[in-house]
Short mmCIF file of C-alpha atoms in Angstrom, two decimals:
data_model
loop_
_atom_site.label_atom_id
_atom_site.label_comp_id
_atom_site.label_asym_id
_atom_site.label_seq_id
_atom_site.Cartn_x
_atom_site.Cartn_y
_atom_site.Cartn_z
CA UNK A 19 -12.06 15.54 16.91
CA UNK A 20 -10.98 18.72 18.64
CA UNK A 21 -7.20 18.66 19.07
CA UNK A 22 -4.48 17.41 16.71
CA UNK A 23 -0.93 16.37 17.74
CA UNK A 24 2.12 18.15 16.37
CA UNK A 25 3.11 15.19 14.22
CA UNK A 26 1.26 12.32 12.53
CA UNK A 27 2.78 9.02 11.40
CA UNK A 28 1.42 6.08 9.33
CA UNK A 29 -0.38 3.56 11.49
CA UNK A 30 -0.86 6.00 14.35
CA UNK A 31 -4.41 4.76 14.84
CA UNK A 32 -3.63 1.03 14.57
CA UNK A 33 -4.42 0.71 18.28
CA UNK A 34 -8.10 0.90 17.30
CA UNK A 35 -7.88 -2.64 15.93
CA UNK A 36 -7.56 -4.00 19.49
CA UNK A 37 -10.33 -1.99 21.12
CA UNK A 38 -13.21 -4.08 22.56
CA UNK A 39 -15.85 -1.48 21.75
CA UNK A 40 -18.29 -1.09 18.89
CA UNK A 41 -17.80 2.28 17.25
CA UNK A 42 -18.01 4.23 13.99
CA UNK A 43 -15.12 6.47 12.99
CA UNK A 44 -15.62 8.71 9.97
CA UNK A 45 -13.16 11.04 8.26
CA UNK A 46 -13.83 13.36 5.36
CA UNK A 47 -11.46 15.60 3.47
CA UNK A 48 -12.37 18.39 1.07
CA UNK A 49 -9.44 19.48 -1.09
CA UNK A 50 -8.51 23.12 -1.39
CA UNK A 51 -6.98 24.61 -4.52
CA UNK A 52 -3.25 25.43 -4.24
CA UNK A 53 -3.95 29.08 -5.12
CA UNK A 54 -6.39 29.44 -2.24
CA UNK A 55 -4.02 27.65 0.12
CA UNK A 56 -1.11 29.95 -0.73
CA UNK A 57 -3.38 32.96 -0.24
CA UNK A 58 -4.49 31.75 3.19
CA UNK A 59 -0.90 31.03 4.28
CA UNK A 60 0.24 34.51 3.20
CA UNK A 61 -2.66 36.01 5.09
CA UNK A 62 -1.75 34.13 8.25
CA UNK A 63 1.92 35.10 7.96
CA UNK A 64 0.97 38.77 7.58
CA UNK A 65 -1.17 38.59 10.71
CA UNK A 66 1.64 37.04 12.73
CA UNK A 67 4.20 39.53 11.48
CA UNK A 68 1.87 42.53 12.00
CA UNK A 69 1.21 41.49 15.58
CA UNK A 70 4.94 40.94 16.20
CA UNK A 71 4.11 37.38 17.22
CA UNK A 72 7.11 35.61 18.77
CA UNK A 73 6.04 32.20 17.48
CA UNK A 74 8.98 31.84 15.12
CA UNK A 75 8.54 28.06 14.80
CA UNK A 76 4.95 28.49 13.63
CA UNK A 77 6.07 30.99 11.00
CA UNK A 78 8.79 28.64 9.81
CA UNK A 79 6.27 25.82 9.49
CA UNK A 80 3.94 28.03 7.47
CA UNK A 81 6.83 28.94 5.17
CA UNK A 82 7.70 25.25 4.77
CA UNK A 83 4.07 24.46 3.99
CA UNK A 84 3.95 27.27 1.45
CA UNK A 85 7.01 25.88 -0.34
CA UNK A 86 5.56 22.33 -0.32
CA UNK A 87 2.29 23.51 -1.85
CA UNK A 88 4.07 25.64 -4.46
CA UNK A 89 6.26 22.65 -5.42
CA UNK A 90 3.26 20.30 -5.64
CA UNK A 91 4.54 18.10 -2.81
CA UNK A 92 1.35 18.27 -0.74
CA UNK A 93 -2.15 19.67 -0.72
CA UNK A 94 -4.24 21.30 1.98
CA UNK A 95 -7.91 20.83 2.67
CA UNK A 96 -10.67 20.65 5.24
CA UNK A 97 -10.38 17.56 7.47
CA UNK A 98 -13.30 16.43 9.59
CA UNK A 99 -13.40 13.44 11.95
CA UNK A 100 -16.32 12.14 14.01
CA UNK A 101 -16.46 9.23 16.43
CA UNK A 102 -19.60 7.48 17.71
CA UNK A 103 -19.21 4.79 20.38
CA UNK A 104 -21.96 2.30 21.21
CA UNK A 105 -22.93 0.27 24.26
CA UNK A 106 -25.70 -2.04 25.44
CA UNK A 107 -27.02 0.73 27.73
CA UNK A 108 -26.68 4.54 27.72
CA UNK A 109 -24.32 4.36 30.71
CA UNK A 110 -22.17 1.74 29.02
CA UNK A 111 -22.05 3.79 25.82
CA UNK A 112 -20.84 6.84 27.78
CA UNK A 113 -18.28 4.73 29.64
CA UNK A 114 -17.00 3.18 26.41
CA UNK A 115 -16.76 6.62 24.83
CA UNK A 116 -14.67 7.95 27.73
CA UNK A 117 -12.31 4.96 27.61
CA UNK A 118 -11.89 5.11 23.83
CA UNK A 119 -11.29 8.86 23.78
CA UNK A 120 -8.63 8.35 26.47
CA UNK A 121 -6.92 5.80 24.20
CA UNK A 122 -6.65 8.47 21.48
CA UNK A 123 -4.69 10.66 23.90
CA UNK A 124 -2.35 7.91 25.15
CA UNK A 125 -2.00 5.29 22.41
CA UNK A 126 -2.86 7.78 19.67
CA UNK A 127 -0.21 10.21 20.95
CA UNK A 128 -2.21 13.41 21.36
CA UNK A 129 -5.56 13.25 19.58
CA UNK A 130 -8.40 14.65 21.67
CA UNK A 131 -12.09 14.09 21.07
CA UNK A 132 -14.65 16.23 22.87
CA UNK A 133 -18.09 14.90 23.68
CA UNK A 134 -20.83 16.50 21.58
CA UNK A 135 -23.83 18.02 23.34
CA UNK A 136 -26.16 20.35 21.43
CA UNK A 137 -24.34 19.45 18.20
CA UNK A 138 -24.85 15.71 18.72
CA UNK A 139 -27.32 15.28 15.82
CA UNK A 140 -24.96 17.07 13.42
CA UNK A 141 -22.01 14.97 14.59
CA UNK A 142 -23.96 11.73 14.14
CA UNK A 143 -25.28 12.64 10.70
CA UNK A 144 -21.79 13.71 9.62
CA UNK A 145 -21.07 9.96 9.35
CA UNK A 146 -23.41 9.88 6.37
CA UNK A 147 -22.15 10.36 2.80
CA UNK A 148 -22.82 13.73 1.10
CA UNK A 149 -23.56 15.40 4.43
CA UNK A 150 -22.60 19.08 4.21
CA UNK A 151 -22.46 19.85 7.93
CA UNK A 152 -19.08 18.76 9.30
CA UNK A 153 -18.56 19.95 12.92
CA UNK A 154 -15.06 21.04 14.02
CA UNK A 155 -13.40 20.67 10.62
CA UNK A 156 -9.81 21.96 10.48
CA UNK A 157 -7.33 22.75 7.72
CA UNK A 158 -4.85 19.88 7.36
CA UNK A 159 -2.62 18.37 4.70
CA UNK A 160 -3.22 15.29 2.59
CA UNK A 161 -0.29 13.74 4.52
CA UNK A 162 -2.27 13.99 7.76
CA UNK A 163 -5.20 12.22 6.11
CA UNK A 164 -2.97 9.44 4.75
CA UNK A 165 -1.44 8.81 8.18
CA UNK A 166 -4.85 8.55 9.83
CA UNK A 167 -6.35 6.43 7.04
CA UNK A 168 -3.57 3.84 6.57
CA UNK A 169 -6.01 0.94 5.94
CA UNK A 170 -3.96 -1.37 8.18
CA UNK A 171 -5.56 -4.56 9.45
CA UNK A 172 -4.69 -8.01 10.79
CA UNK A 173 -4.03 -10.72 8.24
CA UNK A 174 -6.93 -13.10 7.68
CA UNK A 175 -4.85 -15.95 6.24
CA UNK A 176 -6.27 -18.17 3.50
CA UNK A 177 -9.47 -20.09 4.16
CA UNK A 178 -9.60 -22.32 1.06
CA UNK A 179 -7.52 -23.25 -1.97
CA UNK A 180 -4.53 -24.38 0.11
CA UNK A 181 -2.16 -27.19 -1.01
CA UNK A 182 -2.89 -30.01 1.45
CA UNK A 183 -5.99 -32.12 1.90
CA UNK A 184 -9.23 -30.65 0.59
CA UNK A 185 -7.70 -27.18 0.42
CA UNK A 186 -9.23 -25.89 3.65
CA UNK A 187 -7.06 -24.09 6.20
CA UNK A 188 -5.52 -26.18 8.98
CA UNK A 189 -7.40 -24.37 11.75
CA UNK A 190 -8.97 -21.00 12.63
CA UNK A 191 -7.26 -18.68 15.12
CA UNK A 192 -8.45 -15.56 16.87
CA UNK A 193 -6.59 -12.27 16.37
CA UNK A 194 -6.24 -9.46 18.91
CA UNK A 195 -9.15 -7.68 17.24
CA UNK A 196 -11.41 -10.72 17.60
CA UNK A 197 -11.38 -11.51 13.88
CA UNK A 198 -10.54 -14.93 12.38
CA UNK A 199 -7.11 -15.87 11.05
CA UNK A 200 -7.03 -19.02 8.90
CA UNK A 201 -3.78 -20.74 9.85
CA UNK A 202 -1.69 -22.61 7.27
CA UNK A 203 1.89 -23.82 7.12
CA UNK A 204 2.02 -23.47 3.32
CA UNK A 205 2.23 -20.10 1.64
CA UNK A 206 0.37 -19.62 -1.63
CA UNK A 207 -1.13 -16.57 -3.38
CA UNK A 208 -4.44 -15.73 -1.62
CA UNK A 209 -6.40 -15.53 -4.86
CA UNK A 210 -5.01 -18.75 -6.39
CA UNK A 211 -6.36 -22.28 -5.87
CA UNK A 212 -3.35 -24.59 -5.37
CA UNK A 213 -5.13 -27.58 -3.84
CA UNK A 214 -3.15 -30.76 -4.50
CA UNK A 215 0.04 -29.00 -5.55
CA UNK A 216 3.24 -30.11 -3.81
CA UNK A 217 4.33 -26.92 -2.09
CA UNK A 218 6.72 -27.10 0.85
CA UNK A 219 5.30 -25.93 4.15
CA UNK A 220 7.23 -24.64 7.15
CA UNK A 221 6.30 -23.40 10.61
CA UNK A 222 8.30 -22.42 13.68
CA UNK A 223 6.77 -21.52 17.04
CA UNK A 224 8.84 -19.46 19.46
CA UNK A 225 7.99 -18.55 23.03
CA UNK A 226 9.02 -18.80 26.66
CA UNK A 227 8.70 -22.04 28.61
CA UNK A 228 5.13 -22.78 29.55
CA UNK A 229 3.47 -20.43 27.08
CA UNK A 230 1.76 -23.18 25.07
CA UNK A 231 4.04 -24.04 22.13
CA UNK A 232 3.58 -27.79 22.52
CA UNK A 233 -0.14 -27.36 23.21
CA UNK A 234 -0.54 -25.40 20.00
CA UNK A 235 1.38 -28.01 18.02
CA UNK A 236 -0.77 -30.78 19.48
CA UNK A 237 -3.92 -28.84 18.55
CA UNK A 238 -2.72 -28.20 14.99
CA UNK A 239 -1.76 -31.87 14.67
CA UNK A 240 -5.27 -32.81 15.78
CA UNK A 241 -6.81 -30.66 13.04
CA UNK A 242 -4.45 -32.26 10.51
CA UNK A 243 -5.72 -35.75 11.28
CA UNK A 244 -8.70 -35.16 8.97
CA UNK A 245 -6.22 -35.32 6.06
CA UNK A 246 -4.93 -38.76 7.18
CA UNK A 247 -1.27 -37.61 7.25
CA UNK A 248 1.88 -39.51 8.11
CA UNK A 249 3.73 -37.56 10.78
CA UNK A 250 7.34 -37.96 11.89
CA UNK A 251 8.12 -36.14 15.13
CA UNK A 252 11.42 -35.63 16.97
CA UNK A 253 10.69 -34.79 20.59
CA UNK A 254 12.62 -33.82 23.71
CA UNK A 255 11.78 -34.87 27.26
CA UNK A 256 8.57 -36.66 26.18
CA UNK A 257 6.64 -33.41 25.87
CA UNK A 258 4.32 -34.61 23.10
CA UNK A 259 3.94 -38.26 24.04
CA UNK A 260 0.31 -37.88 25.11
CA UNK A 261 -1.01 -36.45 21.87
CA UNK A 262 1.10 -38.79 19.71
CA UNK A 263 -0.36 -41.82 21.45
CA UNK A 264 -3.85 -40.26 21.40
CA UNK A 265 -3.64 -39.96 17.61
CA UNK A 266 -2.64 -43.63 17.29
CA UNK A 267 1.09 -43.09 16.85
CA UNK A 268 4.06 -45.24 17.88
CA UNK A 269 6.38 -43.60 20.41
CA UNK A 270 10.02 -44.55 20.90
CA UNK A 271 12.26 -43.22 23.66
CA UNK A 272 15.96 -42.81 22.89
CA UNK A 273 18.54 -42.95 25.65
CA UNK A 274 22.30 -42.87 25.33
CA UNK A 275 23.80 -46.34 25.62
CA UNK A 276 20.55 -48.12 24.74
CA UNK A 277 19.98 -49.37 21.21
CA UNK A 278 17.76 -46.95 19.30
CA UNK A 279 16.10 -49.56 17.14
CA UNK A 280 17.10 -47.55 14.08
CA UNK A 281 18.87 -49.74 11.52
CA UNK A 282 19.01 -48.15 8.05
CA UNK A 283 20.38 -51.37 6.53
CA UNK A 284 17.02 -53.06 6.97
CA UNK A 285 14.76 -50.35 5.52
CA UNK A 286 14.40 -52.14 2.17
CA UNK A 287 14.27 -55.86 1.48
CA UNK A 288 15.48 -55.85 -2.12
CA UNK A 289 15.76 -53.97 -5.42
CA UNK A 290 11.99 -54.13 -5.88
CA UNK A 291 11.53 -51.71 -2.96
CA UNK A 292 10.71 -48.11 -4.03
CA UNK A 293 13.47 -46.75 -1.77
CA UNK A 294 16.15 -49.32 -2.66
CA UNK A 295 18.29 -47.13 -4.90
CA UNK A 296 18.03 -44.12 -2.57
CA UNK A 297 18.86 -46.35 0.38
CA UNK A 298 21.93 -47.79 -1.36
CA UNK A 299 23.22 -44.33 -2.30
CA UNK A 300 22.58 -43.09 1.23
CA UNK A 301 24.42 -46.00 2.87
CA UNK A 302 27.47 -45.41 0.69
CA UNK A 303 27.61 -41.75 1.71
CA UNK A 304 26.81 -42.52 5.33
CA UNK A 305 29.50 -45.15 5.83
CA UNK A 306 32.08 -42.71 4.50
CA UNK A 307 30.91 -40.20 7.13
CA UNK A 308 31.37 -42.86 9.82
CA UNK A 309 34.88 -43.57 8.53
CA UNK A 310 36.17 -40.05 9.13
CA UNK A 311 39.06 -39.66 11.58
CA UNK A 312 38.86 -37.92 14.94
CA UNK A 313 39.57 -34.54 13.32
CA UNK A 314 36.70 -34.96 10.90
CA UNK A 315 38.88 -35.50 7.84
CA UNK A 316 37.20 -37.61 5.13
CA UNK A 317 38.53 -41.00 4.14
CA UNK A 318 40.62 -41.44 1.00
CA UNK A 319 39.23 -42.33 -2.43
CA UNK A 320 40.60 -45.85 -2.05
CA UNK A 321 38.81 -46.29 1.25
CA UNK A 322 35.65 -44.86 -0.32
CA UNK A 323 35.72 -47.49 -3.07
CA UNK A 324 36.32 -50.18 -0.47
CA UNK A 325 33.37 -49.01 1.64
CA UNK A 326 31.07 -48.88 -1.40
CA UNK A 327 31.90 -52.48 -2.20
CA UNK A 328 31.31 -53.46 1.44
CA UNK A 329 27.89 -51.78 1.41
CA UNK A 330 26.85 -53.67 -1.70
CA UNK A 331 28.00 -56.93 -0.14
CA UNK A 332 26.00 -56.37 3.04
CA UNK A 333 22.88 -55.39 1.09
CA UNK A 334 22.98 -58.72 -0.74
CA UNK A 335 22.55 -60.53 2.59
CA UNK A 336 19.14 -61.45 4.08
CA UNK A 337 17.50 -58.33 5.44
CA UNK A 338 17.34 -59.55 9.06
CA UNK A 339 21.13 -60.12 9.13
CA UNK A 340 22.23 -56.68 7.92
CA UNK A 341 24.03 -54.52 10.50
CA UNK A 342 26.73 -51.88 10.62
CA UNK A 343 28.97 -54.32 12.49
CA UNK A 344 29.31 -56.47 9.36
CA UNK A 345 31.57 -53.78 7.89
CA UNK A 346 34.32 -54.90 10.26
CA UNK A 347 34.40 -58.34 8.60
CA UNK A 348 34.87 -56.87 5.12
CA UNK A 349 37.00 -53.72 5.22
CA UNK A 350 40.75 -53.32 5.73
CA UNK A 351 42.36 -53.03 9.22
CA UNK A 352 42.74 -49.23 8.94
CA UNK A 353 39.03 -48.80 8.26
CA UNK A 354 38.22 -51.31 11.01
CA UNK A 355 39.96 -48.99 13.48
CA UNK A 356 37.91 -46.01 12.33
CA UNK A 357 34.60 -47.90 12.30
CA UNK A 358 35.08 -49.79 15.57
CA UNK A 359 33.38 -47.13 17.69
CA UNK A 360 30.18 -47.47 15.61
CA UNK A 361 29.95 -51.27 15.78
CA UNK A 362 29.24 -54.01 18.35
CA UNK A 363 30.35 -52.68 21.73
CA UNK A 364 31.75 -49.40 20.39
CA UNK A 365 31.07 -46.01 21.95
CA UNK A 366 28.31 -45.09 19.46
CA UNK A 367 27.10 -48.57 18.48
CA UNK A 368 23.84 -47.93 20.34
CA UNK A 369 22.92 -45.25 17.76
CA UNK A 370 23.57 -47.02 14.45
CA UNK A 371 24.09 -50.75 15.03
CA UNK A 372 20.71 -51.95 16.31
CA UNK A 373 19.99 -55.60 15.55
CA UNK A 374 16.64 -54.74 13.95
CA UNK A 375 14.02 -52.05 13.43
CA UNK A 376 10.41 -51.76 14.62
CA UNK A 377 7.50 -51.88 12.20
CA UNK A 378 7.16 -48.69 10.15
CA UNK A 379 3.50 -49.28 9.29
CA UNK A 380 1.89 -46.77 11.62
CA UNK A 381 0.34 -43.34 11.29
CA UNK A 382 2.79 -41.37 13.41
CA UNK A 383 6.41 -42.03 14.22
CA UNK A 384 7.75 -40.44 17.39
CA UNK A 385 11.34 -40.32 18.62
CA UNK A 386 12.05 -38.80 22.02
CA UNK A 387 15.50 -37.64 23.14
CA UNK A 388 15.71 -38.06 26.91
CA UNK A 389 18.96 -36.08 27.08
CA UNK A 390 20.74 -33.69 24.71
CA UNK A 391 23.14 -35.29 22.25
CA UNK A 392 26.63 -34.14 21.36
CA UNK A 393 27.38 -32.90 17.84
CA UNK A 394 28.83 -36.28 16.86
CA UNK A 395 25.87 -38.15 18.32
CA UNK A 396 23.43 -35.87 16.50
CA UNK A 397 25.19 -36.45 13.20
CA UNK A 398 25.20 -40.22 13.70
CA UNK A 399 21.58 -40.34 14.81
CA UNK A 400 19.87 -37.82 12.52
CA UNK A 401 21.25 -39.27 9.28
CA UNK A 402 19.63 -42.71 9.63
CA UNK A 403 16.51 -41.24 11.19
CA UNK A 404 16.16 -38.94 8.18
CA UNK A 405 16.25 -41.91 5.83
CA UNK A 406 13.93 -43.82 8.13
CA UNK A 407 11.35 -41.03 7.79
CA UNK A 408 11.75 -40.97 4.01
CA UNK A 409 11.04 -44.67 3.80
CA UNK A 410 7.86 -44.07 5.79
CA UNK A 411 6.83 -41.18 3.55
CA UNK A 412 7.19 -43.31 0.42
CA UNK A 413 4.10 -45.27 1.49
CA UNK A 414 1.81 -42.25 1.90
CA UNK A 415 0.57 -39.54 -0.46
CA UNK A 416 -0.11 -37.02 2.30
CA UNK A 417 2.95 -36.33 4.41
CA UNK A 418 3.49 -33.87 7.25
CA UNK A 419 6.62 -33.66 9.38
CA UNK A 420 6.93 -31.90 12.70
CA UNK A 421 9.92 -31.40 14.97
CA UNK A 422 10.18 -29.99 18.48
#
């Protein structure tokens, strides 16, 4: 290394992680005692002042360095840096060396390496430990060394000891440097084996249209199939229909005005079902949400008690007869007015008053929204779908949920 920029910052050489060349970069630093450093700075200041040098900024920097050394803030020493670039042929090695040295000037913001000629053997052997010959060493601070030796790297993820399945990572990915990143949706300490522990996992993929978000999700879902998961996917515009069907899943398309096939009343046959008590509690809360007025105000306590009793009455009926519309036969006229739009031929009956539900005994459940829903429609639809997914999950030990 021949020339040094005015300023160095941490991570200034991180661009090296992306370079497609094989190379060896070696730095060495020999500390200098503070007494010797102060003596050398005073000597240099005297030379500049004796020669009436107009480089005032350089003198100010030397004074600042002198104060930093005297206060113990930094240390000076001899810094040496050598770079050897390889190639399959001598011409390729020279070409790679030219390209990489140019990167130090542009991406590295001012570092310049000169090609060694007669000193080539000394430069090469300066890579070796305990070598005393260090060509083109310069006096620099420990701060310069720290900035150029930041030990940054790309994350490698966690290969084994993860929560789901056999503990192996979901899939390997390639980083910009060509190294492997072991992708997981569950965070856990890298050195700790947490296989089998119930740790929540989350992932969100962002990108422009057509950049491969759905493709990546389909690929990750394919790798997950080795764990025999139950997947519940909410889709838009049928973007993942192909891979859901390829993995043996059931795919349902939702369109406004057409019954969704989602009927939370029929998710459990009786009290012996593992989700019965959760289902009953959910239906009581849900019906009170449906009974809100047009301004979103909740129903009164009296109406809440009335709805709870109506829910219990409906749940005592045969499972195939349960529907939201049965509320109209039980509740008072005021509640009938509020619930009318959710029942029979009401505006939102298609979302919550389906006559029955499809079989839930499949590997993957897939709901596709052909067109965007309004806030009210989303609230009405997502609540029963959420419970629907929970009832599915209760039958599997390994559960993964994905949403697009």
